[in-house]
mmCIF file of C-alpha atoms in Angstrom:
data_model
loop_
_atom_site.group_PDB
_atom_site.id
_atom_site.type_symbol
_atom_site.label_atom_id
_atom_site.label_comp_id
_atom_site.label_asym_id
_atom_site.label_seq_id
_atom_site.Cartn_x
_atom_site.Cartn_y
_atom_site.Cartn_z
ATOM 1 C CA MET Y 1 10.480 -11.122 11.997
ATOM 2 C CA LEU Y 2 11.157 -14.614 13.227
ATOM 3 C CA PRO Y 3 14.169 -15.219 10.999
ATOM 4 C CA ARG Y 4 15.688 -11.918 12.233
ATOM 5 C CA ALA Y 5 15.272 -13.010 15.867
ATOM 6 C CA SER Y 6 16.814 -16.363 15.046
ATOM 7 C CA ARG Y 7 19.699 -14.634 13.248
ATOM 8 C CA ASN Y 8 20.265 -12.348 16.244
ATOM 9 C CA ILE Y 9 20.418 -15.314 18.612
ATOM 10 C CA HIS Y 10 22.910 -17.020 16.293
ATOM 11 C CA GLY Y 11 24.919 -13.783 16.280
ATOM 12 C CA ILE Y 12 24.878 -13.540 20.056
ATOM 13 C CA VAL Y 13 26.001 -17.161 20.399
ATOM 14 C CA PHE Y 14 28.800 -16.506 17.890
ATOM 15 C CA PHE Y 15 29.826 -13.363 19.773
ATOM 16 C CA CYS Y 16 29.917 -15.249 23.089
ATOM 17 C CA ILE Y 17 32.030 -18.025 21.576
ATOM 18 C CA PHE Y 18 34.359 -15.443 20.025
ATOM 19 C CA HIS Y 19 34.600 -13.605 23.358
ATOM 20 C CA ALA Y 20 35.283 -16.868 25.224
ATOM 21 C CA ASN Y 21 37.989 -17.850 22.705
ATOM 22 C CA SER Y 22 39.620 -14.449 22.996
ATOM 23 C CA GLN Y 23 39.646 -14.842 26.785
ATOM 24 C CA LEU Y 24 41.159 -18.295 26.444
ATOM 25 C CA GLN Y 25 43.837 -17.036 24.066
ATOM 26 C CA GLY Y 26 44.558 -14.070 26.337
ATOM 27 C CA ASP Y 27 44.934 -16.382 29.304
ATOM 28 C CA ALA Y 28 47.060 -18.806 27.290
ATOM 29 C CA SER Y 29 49.434 -16.067 26.133
ATOM 30 C CA GLY Y 30 49.824 -14.863 29.720
ATOM 31 C CA ASN Y 31 50.472 -18.408 30.960
ATOM 32 C CA ASP Y 32 54.106 -19.475 30.232
ATOM 33 C CA SER Y 33 53.971 -22.938 31.809
ATOM 34 C CA ASP Y 34 54.472 -25.944 29.522
ATOM 35 C CA SER Y 35 51.985 -28.166 31.351
ATOM 36 C CA ASP Y 36 48.857 -29.604 29.707
ATOM 37 C CA VAL Y 37 46.584 -27.894 32.176
ATOM 38 C CA SER Y 38 43.301 -26.415 30.986
ATOM 39 C CA MET Y 39 43.714 -22.913 29.675
ATOM 40 C CA VAL Y 40 40.398 -21.684 31.045
ATOM 41 C CA SER Y 41 40.877 -19.081 33.722
ATOM 42 C CA PRO Y 42 39.208 -19.856 37.035
ATOM 43 C CA SER Y 43 36.838 -16.874 36.835
ATOM 44 C CA PRO Y 44 36.585 -15.284 33.394
ATOM 45 C CA SER Y 45 35.076 -11.844 33.280
ATOM 46 C CA PRO Y 46 31.419 -11.632 32.271
ATOM 47 C CA LEU Y 47 30.518 -10.415 28.800
ATOM 48 C CA PRO Y 48 30.143 -6.661 28.886
ATOM 49 C CA ALA Y 49 26.615 -5.699 27.809
ATOM 50 C CA GLU Y 50 27.898 -2.645 25.946
ATOM 51 C CA ASP Y 51 30.095 -4.845 23.716
ATOM 52 C CA ILE Y 52 27.138 -7.085 22.919
ATOM 53 C CA ASN Y 53 24.864 -4.112 22.228
ATOM 54 C CA ALA Y 54 27.498 -2.502 20.000
ATOM 55 C CA TRP Y 55 28.043 -5.757 18.156
ATOM 56 C CA LEU Y 56 24.272 -6.224 17.683
ATOM 57 C CA SER Y 57 24.061 -2.690 16.315
ATOM 58 C CA GLN Y 58 26.665 -3.609 13.721
ATOM 59 C CA LEU Y 59 24.525 -6.585 12.694
ATOM 60 C CA GLY Y 60 21.813 -4.149 11.697
ATOM 61 C CA ASN Y 61 19.350 -5.176 14.364
ATOM 62 C CA ASP Y 62 16.290 -2.928 13.925
ATOM 63 C CA ASP Y 63 15.449 -2.775 17.594
ATOM 64 C CA GLU Y 64 19.098 -2.106 18.574
ATOM 65 C CA ALA Y 65 19.161 -4.846 21.216
ATOM 66 C CA GLY Y 66 16.033 -3.391 22.797
ATOM 67 C CA PRO Y 67 12.673 -5.078 23.063
ATOM 68 C CA SER Y 68 11.783 -7.124 20.046
ATOM 69 C CA SER Y 69 8.797 -6.376 17.847
ATOM 70 C CA SER Y 70 6.900 -9.343 19.292
ATOM 71 C CA GLY Y 71 6.496 -7.482 22.582
ATOM 72 C CA LYS Y 72 9.085 -9.578 24.450
ATOM 73 C CA GLY Y 73 12.458 -8.257 25.496
ATOM 74 C CA SER Y 74 15.828 -9.260 24.104
ATOM 75 C CA VAL Y 75 17.662 -12.327 25.323
ATOM 76 C CA TYR Y 76 19.383 -10.311 28.054
ATOM 77 C CA GLU Y 77 16.146 -8.687 29.184
ATOM 78 C CA THR Y 78 14.501 -12.079 29.654
ATOM 79 C CA SER Y 79 17.511 -13.495 31.496
ATOM 80 C CA SER Y 80 17.942 -13.540 35.249
ATOM 81 C CA PRO Y 81 18.975 -10.263 36.904
ATOM 82 C CA LYS Y 82 22.232 -11.668 38.325
ATOM 83 C CA PRO Y 83 25.267 -11.279 36.029
ATOM 84 C CA ILE Y 84 26.438 -14.277 34.046
ATOM 85 C CA ALA Y 85 29.664 -15.520 35.578
ATOM 86 C CA SER Y 86 31.396 -17.308 32.717
ATOM 87 C CA ALA Y 87 31.412 -17.655 28.970
ATOM 88 C CA ALA Y 88 30.328 -21.292 29.244
ATOM 89 C CA SER Y 89 27.283 -20.408 31.311
ATOM 90 C CA THR Y 90 26.559 -17.562 28.891
ATOM 91 C CA ILE Y 91 26.654 -19.931 25.961
ATOM 92 C CA GLU Y 92 24.500 -22.451 27.831
ATOM 93 C CA HIS Y 93 22.034 -19.704 28.706
ATOM 94 C CA LEU Y 94 21.927 -18.480 25.107
ATOM 95 C CA GLN Y 95 21.462 -22.014 23.794
ATOM 96 C CA THR Y 96 18.522 -22.427 26.162
ATOM 97 C CA GLN Y 97 17.079 -19.128 24.954
ATOM 98 C CA TYR Y 98 17.672 -20.232 21.374
ATOM 99 C CA LYS Y 99 15.808 -23.511 21.961
ATOM 100 C CA LEU Y 100 12.950 -21.587 23.554
ATOM 101 C CA LYS Y 101 12.789 -19.260 20.564
ATOM 102 C CA GLU Y 102 12.877 -22.245 18.195
ATOM 103 C CA GLY Y 103 9.955 -23.720 20.125
ATOM 104 C CA GLU Y 104 8.107 -20.412 19.830
ATOM 105 C CA VAL Y 105 8.828 -20.359 16.094
ATOM 106 C CA GLN Y 106 7.482 -23.897 15.688
ATOM 107 C CA GLN Y 107 4.395 -23.026 17.733
ATOM 108 C CA LEU Y 108 3.791 -19.909 15.631
ATOM 109 C CA GLN Y 109 4.309 -21.867 12.399
ATOM 110 C CA TRP Y 110 1.791 -24.466 13.598
ATOM 111 C CA GLU Y 111 -0.681 -21.722 14.482
ATOM 112 C CA LEU Y 112 -0.085 -20.084 11.094
ATOM 113 C CA LYS Y 113 -0.839 -23.372 9.307
ATOM 114 C CA LYS Y 114 -3.931 -23.823 11.453
ATOM 115 C CA HIS Y 115 -5.128 -20.292 10.672
ATOM 116 C CA ASP Y 116 -4.397 -20.781 6.966
ATOM 117 C CA HIS Y 117 -6.455 -23.979 6.999
ATOM 118 C CA GLU Y 118 -9.306 -22.195 8.804
ATOM 119 C CA ARG Y 119 -9.059 -19.310 6.310
ATOM 120 C CA ILE Y 120 -9.340 -21.758 3.391
ATOM 121 C CA ILE Y 121 -12.361 -23.424 4.989
ATOM 122 C CA LEU Y 122 -14.016 -20.063 5.647
ATOM 123 C CA THR Y 123 -13.225 -18.874 2.114
ATOM 124 C CA ASN Y 124 -14.883 -21.996 0.702
ATOM 125 C CA GLU Y 125 -17.884 -21.470 2.966
ATOM 126 C CA ILE Y 126 -18.142 -17.817 1.900
ATOM 127 C CA THR Y 127 -18.002 -18.886 -1.746
ATOM 128 C CA LEU Y 128 -20.729 -21.458 -1.174
ATOM 129 C CA LEU Y 129 -22.914 -18.963 0.684
ATOM 130 C CA ALA Y 130 -22.336 -16.319 -1.993
ATOM 131 C CA SER Y 131 -23.515 -18.746 -4.686
ATOM 132 C CA LYS Y 132 -26.583 -19.592 -2.578
ATOM 133 C CA VAL Y 133 -27.313 -15.884 -2.163
ATOM 134 C CA GLU Y 134 -27.072 -15.373 -5.925
ATOM 135 C CA GLU Y 135 -29.443 -18.302 -6.492
ATOM 136 C CA LEU Y 136 -31.908 -16.931 -3.944
ATOM 137 C CA GLU Y 137 -31.696 -13.470 -5.518
ATOM 138 C CA LYS Y 138 -32.531 -15.015 -8.897
ATOM 139 C CA ARG Y 139 -35.470 -16.862 -7.341
ATOM 140 C CA VAL Y 140 -36.734 -13.687 -5.675
ATOM 141 C CA GLU Y 141 -36.418 -11.851 -8.979
ATOM 142 C CA ALA Y 142 -38.312 -14.628 -10.784
ATOM 143 C CA ASN Y 143 -40.933 -14.662 -8.023
ATOM 144 C CA ASN Y 144 -41.409 -10.891 -8.331
ATOM 145 C CA GLU Y 145 -41.790 -11.256 -12.095
ATOM 146 C CA LEU Y 146 -44.375 -14.030 -11.621
ATOM 147 C CA GLN Y 147 -46.288 -11.898 -9.122
ATOM 148 C CA LYS Y 148 -46.370 -9.047 -11.625
ATOM 149 C CA GLN Y 149 -47.674 -11.405 -14.313
ATOM 150 C CA ILE Y 150 -50.310 -12.832 -11.934
ATOM 151 C CA ARG Y 151 -51.487 -9.325 -11.027
ATOM 152 C CA TYR Y 152 -51.666 -8.378 -14.707
ATOM 153 C CA VAL Y 153 -53.628 -11.535 -15.609
ATOM 154 C CA ALA Y 154 -55.921 -11.087 -12.596
ATOM 155 C CA LYS Y 155 -56.531 -7.479 -13.586
ATOM 156 C CA GLN Y 156 -57.247 -8.524 -17.189
ATOM 157 C CA CYS Y 157 -59.656 -11.219 -15.983
ATOM 158 C CA THR Y 158 -61.377 -8.798 -13.624
ATOM 159 C CA VAL Y 159 -61.782 -6.203 -16.351
ATOM 160 C CA LYS Y 160 -63.112 -8.835 -18.753
ATOM 161 C CA LYS Y 161 -65.571 -10.192 -16.190
ATOM 162 C CA MET Y 162 -66.708 -6.670 -15.320
ATOM 163 C CA GLU Y 163 -67.319 -5.966 -19.013
ATOM 164 C CA GLU Y 164 -69.277 -9.242 -19.361
ATOM 165 C CA CYS Y 165 -71.268 -8.393 -16.258
ATOM 166 C CA GLN Y 166 -72.036 -4.933 -17.654
ATOM 167 C CA GLU Y 167 -73.120 -6.468 -20.967
ATOM 168 C CA LEU Y 168 -75.373 -8.906 -19.105
ATOM 169 C CA ARG Y 169 -76.932 -6.051 -17.133
ATOM 170 C CA LEU Y 170 -77.560 -4.182 -20.363
ATOM 171 C CA ASP Y 171 -79.041 -7.329 -21.925
ATOM 172 C CA LEU Y 172 -81.218 -7.809 -18.838
ATOM 173 C CA GLU Y 173 -82.424 -4.230 -19.101
ATOM 174 C CA ASP Y 174 -83.232 -4.783 -22.778
ATOM 175 C CA VAL Y 175 -85.113 -7.988 -21.962
ATOM 176 C CA LYS Y 176 -87.054 -6.169 -19.198
ATOM 177 C CA GLU Y 177 -87.994 -3.399 -21.619
ATOM 178 C CA MET Y 178 -89.087 -5.910 -24.228
ATOM 179 C CA TYR Y 179 -91.169 -7.788 -21.616
ATOM 180 C CA LYS Y 180 -92.809 -4.526 -20.477
ATOM 181 C CA ILE Y 181 -93.611 -3.678 -24.064
ATOM 182 C CA GLN Y 182 -95.141 -7.123 -24.699
ATOM 183 C CA ALA Y 183 -97.029 -7.071 -21.395
ATOM 184 C CA SER Y 184 -98.544 -3.678 -22.119
ATOM 185 C CA THR Y 185 -99.840 -4.561 -25.642
#
């Protein structure tokens, strides 16, 4: 979008220069004196807006000399409401607008570089955090597996101890019976 706006400003400047030259040539052909006086007429007519709009349409301007896609108006919409009196002031005005647009382009390019740099930093941070998440997921998985193994071993030990305890109770009962038998004889 920015190159198109720049191209349109170049086109407008070219059109104004062409219009000024045609006025100068028209005045020169109407002036038959042989003196070396300036050929600029004292008050050239202002550039007709319809000619500029028609010429911009021929350039293939998408917004047809209306508001630009950046939300700002065209060069003539941002200009002062009073009509431009001469081709020289028109050119000066357009050059000022062109410099402003170049400044905007540079500012936007700087912001784009800044955002690209921030995007790269954030992408690296996301990559780092994603690898940490994967590592933590592996640890959690290993921890869950260890907990399962601990439960299994604890269960095995409990069952074994319960069996030993049961055997000891049975042995104790047998010993009691044997003692009763010996005590009664």
